[in-house]
PDB file of C-alpha atoms in Angstrom:
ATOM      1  CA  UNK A 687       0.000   0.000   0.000  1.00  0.00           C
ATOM      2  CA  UNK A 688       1.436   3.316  -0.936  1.00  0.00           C
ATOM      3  CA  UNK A 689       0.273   6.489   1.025  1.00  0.00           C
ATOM      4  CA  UNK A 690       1.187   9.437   0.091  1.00  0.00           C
ATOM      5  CA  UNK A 691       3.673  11.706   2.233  1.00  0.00           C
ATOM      6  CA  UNK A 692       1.318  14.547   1.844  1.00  0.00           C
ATOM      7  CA  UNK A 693      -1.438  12.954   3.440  1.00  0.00           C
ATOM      8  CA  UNK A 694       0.865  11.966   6.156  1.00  0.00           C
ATOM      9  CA  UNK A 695       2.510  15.141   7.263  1.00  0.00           C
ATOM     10  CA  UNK A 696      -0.684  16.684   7.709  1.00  0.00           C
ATOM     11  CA  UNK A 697      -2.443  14.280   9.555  1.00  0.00           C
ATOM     12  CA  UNK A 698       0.755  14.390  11.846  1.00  0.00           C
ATOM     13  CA  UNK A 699       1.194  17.569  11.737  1.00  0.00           C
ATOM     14  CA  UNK A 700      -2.433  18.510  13.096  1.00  0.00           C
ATOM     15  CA  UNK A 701      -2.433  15.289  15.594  1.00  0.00           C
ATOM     16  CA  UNK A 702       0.879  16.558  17.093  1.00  0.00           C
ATOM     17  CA  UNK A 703      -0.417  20.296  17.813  1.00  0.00           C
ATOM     18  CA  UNK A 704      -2.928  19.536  20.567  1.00  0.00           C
ATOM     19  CA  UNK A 705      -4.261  16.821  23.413  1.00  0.00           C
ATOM     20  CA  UNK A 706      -2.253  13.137  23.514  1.00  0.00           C
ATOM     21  CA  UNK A 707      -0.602  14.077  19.903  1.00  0.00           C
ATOM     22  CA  UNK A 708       1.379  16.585  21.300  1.00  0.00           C
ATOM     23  CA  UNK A 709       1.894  15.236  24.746  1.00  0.00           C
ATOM     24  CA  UNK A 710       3.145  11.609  23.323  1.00  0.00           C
ATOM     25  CA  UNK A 711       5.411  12.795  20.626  1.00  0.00           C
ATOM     26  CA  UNK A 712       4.451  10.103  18.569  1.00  0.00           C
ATOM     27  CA  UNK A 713       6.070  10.372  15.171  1.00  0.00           C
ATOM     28  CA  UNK A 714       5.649   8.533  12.277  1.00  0.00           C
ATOM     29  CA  UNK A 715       8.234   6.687  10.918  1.00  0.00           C
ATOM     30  CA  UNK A 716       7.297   4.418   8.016  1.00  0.00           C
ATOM     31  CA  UNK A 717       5.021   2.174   6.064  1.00  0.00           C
ATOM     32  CA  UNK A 718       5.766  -1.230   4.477  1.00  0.00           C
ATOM     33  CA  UNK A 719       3.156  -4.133   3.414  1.00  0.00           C
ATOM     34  CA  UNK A 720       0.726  -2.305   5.370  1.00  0.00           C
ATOM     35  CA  UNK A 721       2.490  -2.556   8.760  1.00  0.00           C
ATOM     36  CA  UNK A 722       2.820   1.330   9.946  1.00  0.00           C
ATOM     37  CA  UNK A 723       5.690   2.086  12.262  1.00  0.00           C
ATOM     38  CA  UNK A 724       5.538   4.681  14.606  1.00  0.00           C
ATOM     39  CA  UNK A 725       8.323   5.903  17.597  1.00  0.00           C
ATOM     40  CA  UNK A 726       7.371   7.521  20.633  1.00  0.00           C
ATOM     41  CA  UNK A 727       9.167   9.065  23.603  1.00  0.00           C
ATOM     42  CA  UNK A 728       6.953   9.124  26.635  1.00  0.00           C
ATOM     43  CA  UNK A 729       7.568  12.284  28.904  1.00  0.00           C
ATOM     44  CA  UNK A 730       8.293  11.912  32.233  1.00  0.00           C
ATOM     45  CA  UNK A 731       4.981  12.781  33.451  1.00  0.00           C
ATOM     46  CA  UNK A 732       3.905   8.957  32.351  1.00  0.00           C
ATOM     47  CA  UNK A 733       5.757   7.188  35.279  1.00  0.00           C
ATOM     48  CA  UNK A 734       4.216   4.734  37.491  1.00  0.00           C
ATOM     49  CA  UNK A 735       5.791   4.403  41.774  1.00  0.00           C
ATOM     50  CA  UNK A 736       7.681   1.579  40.596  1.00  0.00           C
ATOM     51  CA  UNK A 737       9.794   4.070  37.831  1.00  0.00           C
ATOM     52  CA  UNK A 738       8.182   2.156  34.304  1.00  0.00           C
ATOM     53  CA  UNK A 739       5.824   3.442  31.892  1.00  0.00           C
ATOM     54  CA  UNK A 740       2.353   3.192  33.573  1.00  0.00           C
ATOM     55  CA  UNK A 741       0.257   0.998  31.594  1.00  0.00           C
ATOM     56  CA  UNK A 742      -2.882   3.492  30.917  1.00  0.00           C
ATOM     57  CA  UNK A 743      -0.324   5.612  29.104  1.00  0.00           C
ATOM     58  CA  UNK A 744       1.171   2.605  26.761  1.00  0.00           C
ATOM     59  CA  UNK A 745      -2.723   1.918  25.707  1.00  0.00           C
ATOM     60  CA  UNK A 746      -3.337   5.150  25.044  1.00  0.00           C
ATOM     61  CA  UNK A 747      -0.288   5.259  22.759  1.00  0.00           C
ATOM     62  CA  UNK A 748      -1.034   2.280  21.216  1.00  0.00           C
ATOM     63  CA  UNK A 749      -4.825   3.234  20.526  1.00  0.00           C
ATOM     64  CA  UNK A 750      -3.843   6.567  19.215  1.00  0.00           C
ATOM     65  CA  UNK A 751      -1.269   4.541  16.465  1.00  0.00           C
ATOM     66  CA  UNK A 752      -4.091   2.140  15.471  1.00  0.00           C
ATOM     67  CA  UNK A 753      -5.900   5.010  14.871  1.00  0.00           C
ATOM     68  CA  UNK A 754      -3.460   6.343  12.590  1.00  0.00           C
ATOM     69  CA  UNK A 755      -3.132   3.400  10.801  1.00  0.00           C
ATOM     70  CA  UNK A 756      -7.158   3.214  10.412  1.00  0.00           C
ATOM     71  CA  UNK A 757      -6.615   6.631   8.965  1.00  0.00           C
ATOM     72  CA  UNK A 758      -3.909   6.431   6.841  1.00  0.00           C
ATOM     73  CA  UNK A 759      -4.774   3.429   5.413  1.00  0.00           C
ATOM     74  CA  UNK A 760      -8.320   4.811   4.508  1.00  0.00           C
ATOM     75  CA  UNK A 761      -6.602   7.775   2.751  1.00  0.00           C
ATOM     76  CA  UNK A 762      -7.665   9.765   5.388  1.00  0.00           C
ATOM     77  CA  UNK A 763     -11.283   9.349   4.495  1.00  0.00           C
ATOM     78  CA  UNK A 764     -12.630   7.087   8.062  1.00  0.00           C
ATOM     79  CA  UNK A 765     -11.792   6.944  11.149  1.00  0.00           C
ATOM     80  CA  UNK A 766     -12.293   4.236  13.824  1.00  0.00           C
ATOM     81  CA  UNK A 767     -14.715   5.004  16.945  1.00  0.00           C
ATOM     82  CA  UNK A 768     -13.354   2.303  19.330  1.00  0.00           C
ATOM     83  CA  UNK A 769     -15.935   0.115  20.552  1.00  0.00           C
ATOM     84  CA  UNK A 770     -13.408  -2.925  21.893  1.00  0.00           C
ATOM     85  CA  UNK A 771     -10.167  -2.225  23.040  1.00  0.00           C
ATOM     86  CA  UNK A 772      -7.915  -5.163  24.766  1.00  0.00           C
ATOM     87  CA  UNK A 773      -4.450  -4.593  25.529  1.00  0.00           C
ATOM     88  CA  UNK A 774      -1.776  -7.552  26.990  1.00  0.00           C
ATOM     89  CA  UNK A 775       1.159  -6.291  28.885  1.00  0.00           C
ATOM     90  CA  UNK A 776       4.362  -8.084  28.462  1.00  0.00           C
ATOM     91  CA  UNK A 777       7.230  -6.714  29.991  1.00  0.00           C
ATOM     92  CA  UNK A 778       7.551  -3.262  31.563  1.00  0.00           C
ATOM     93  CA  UNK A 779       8.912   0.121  29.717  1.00  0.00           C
ATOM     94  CA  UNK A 780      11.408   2.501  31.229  1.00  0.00           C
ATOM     95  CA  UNK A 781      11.853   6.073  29.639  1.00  0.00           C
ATOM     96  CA  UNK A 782      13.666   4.913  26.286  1.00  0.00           C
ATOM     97  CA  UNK A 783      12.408   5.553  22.650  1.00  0.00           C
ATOM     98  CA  UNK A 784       9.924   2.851  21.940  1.00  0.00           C
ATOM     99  CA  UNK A 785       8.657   1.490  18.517  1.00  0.00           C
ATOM    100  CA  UNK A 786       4.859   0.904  17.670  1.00  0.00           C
ATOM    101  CA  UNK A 787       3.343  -1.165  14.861  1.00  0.00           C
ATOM    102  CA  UNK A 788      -0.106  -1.008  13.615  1.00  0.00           C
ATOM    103  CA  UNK A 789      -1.723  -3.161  11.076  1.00  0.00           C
ATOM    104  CA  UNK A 790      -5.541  -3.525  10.166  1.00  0.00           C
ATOM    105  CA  UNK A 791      -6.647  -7.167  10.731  1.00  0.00           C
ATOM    106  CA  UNK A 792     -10.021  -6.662   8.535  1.00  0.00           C
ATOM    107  CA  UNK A 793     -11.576  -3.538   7.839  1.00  0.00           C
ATOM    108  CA  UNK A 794     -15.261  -3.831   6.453  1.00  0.00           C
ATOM    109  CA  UNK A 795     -18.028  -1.336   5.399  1.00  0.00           C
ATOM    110  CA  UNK A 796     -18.392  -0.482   9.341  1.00  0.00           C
ATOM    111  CA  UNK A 797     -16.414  -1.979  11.296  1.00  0.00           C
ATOM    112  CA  UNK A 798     -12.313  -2.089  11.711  1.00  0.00           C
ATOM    113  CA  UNK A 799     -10.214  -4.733  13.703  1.00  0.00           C
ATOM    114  CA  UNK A 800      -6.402  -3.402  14.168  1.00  0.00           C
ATOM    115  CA  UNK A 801      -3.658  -4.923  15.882  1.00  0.00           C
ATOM    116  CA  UNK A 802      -0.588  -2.884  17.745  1.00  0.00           C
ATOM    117  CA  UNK A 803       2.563  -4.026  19.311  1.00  0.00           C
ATOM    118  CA  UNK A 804       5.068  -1.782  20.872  1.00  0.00           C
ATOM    119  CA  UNK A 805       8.574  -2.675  21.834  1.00  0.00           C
ATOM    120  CA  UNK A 806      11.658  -1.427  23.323  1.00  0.00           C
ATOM    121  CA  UNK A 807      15.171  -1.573  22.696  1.00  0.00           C
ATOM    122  CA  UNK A 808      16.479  -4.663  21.016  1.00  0.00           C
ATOM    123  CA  UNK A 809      12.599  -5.181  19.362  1.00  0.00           C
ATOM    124  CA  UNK A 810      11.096  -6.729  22.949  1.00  0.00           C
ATOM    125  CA  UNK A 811       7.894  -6.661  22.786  1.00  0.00           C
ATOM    126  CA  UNK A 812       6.429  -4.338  25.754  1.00  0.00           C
ATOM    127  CA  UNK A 813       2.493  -4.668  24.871  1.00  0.00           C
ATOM    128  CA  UNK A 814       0.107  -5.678  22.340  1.00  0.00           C
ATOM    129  CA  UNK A 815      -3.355  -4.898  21.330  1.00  0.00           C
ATOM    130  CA  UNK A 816      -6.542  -5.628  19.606  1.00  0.00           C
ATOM    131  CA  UNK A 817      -8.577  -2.688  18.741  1.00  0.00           C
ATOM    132  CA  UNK A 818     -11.890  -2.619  16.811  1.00  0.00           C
ATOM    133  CA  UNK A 819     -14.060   0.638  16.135  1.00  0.00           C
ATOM    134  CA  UNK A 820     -17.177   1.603  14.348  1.00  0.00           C
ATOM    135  CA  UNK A 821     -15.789   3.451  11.209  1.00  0.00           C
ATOM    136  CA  UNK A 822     -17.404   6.761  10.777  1.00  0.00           C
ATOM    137  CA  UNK A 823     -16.225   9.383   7.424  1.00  0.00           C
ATOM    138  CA  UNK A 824     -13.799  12.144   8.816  1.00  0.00           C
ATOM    139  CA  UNK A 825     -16.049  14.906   6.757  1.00  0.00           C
ATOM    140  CA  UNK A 826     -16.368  17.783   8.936  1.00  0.00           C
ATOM    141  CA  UNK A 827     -13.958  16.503  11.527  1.00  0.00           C
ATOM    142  CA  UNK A 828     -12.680  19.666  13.246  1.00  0.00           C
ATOM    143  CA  UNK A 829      -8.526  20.685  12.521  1.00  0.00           C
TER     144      UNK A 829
END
């Protein structure tokens, strides 16, 4: 699947202005066979007692790059509204750049199943996911 780097930067480019966009960081990095790859630094502010990424924050991550990939994928044209979302922990995350992968399991006339991964250093995998939304046309979304 190609998408095209214009598409892209502006869907980045708004998503990283405001709300979890901006606080996450979360950059794109590439695309291949439909597998999007995404990097993310969390801030400081996501720490748990015990020092590790808390594991609300690496969901929210991970739904906001299934998300993308929903978008991307759909030419920016639909966008999931998540109406299942399980995630599996796996081994905790310190404060190091992590890597996210998103890749639509099935995508129908309504409904969307995506899965996400995210590792650390040395590709371990951190969490995984299973997201599924109603898909609903981004017309008159608000920028």
């Amino acid at each position: 699947m190609s998408i095209e780097k214009a598409l892209i930067d502006a869907v980045m480019k708004v998503y990283q202005s405001k709300g979890v966009g901006k606080f996450f960081s979360i950059n794109f990095l590439e695309e291949t066979d439909g597998e999007f790859v995404f990097e993310v630094c969390f801030p400081p502010d996501c720490l748990n007692p015990q020092g590790n990424v808390q594991g609300g924050m690496i969901t929210s991550v991970l739904d906001d790059c299934t998300a993308l990939c929903v978008l991307f994928s759909t030419k920016g044209k639909r966008f999931p509204n998540t109406t299942d979302f399980h995630t599996t922990f796996h081994r905790p995350l310190s404060l190091e750049p992590a890597t996210i992968k998103a890749s639509i399991l099935k995508i129908g006339r309504n409904i969307v199943s995506v899965e996400g991964k995210i590792f650390k250093e040395k590709n371990k995998l951190v969490a995984s996911c299973l997201h599924t939304g109603f898909l609903f046309d981004t017309h008159g979304m608000k920028k």
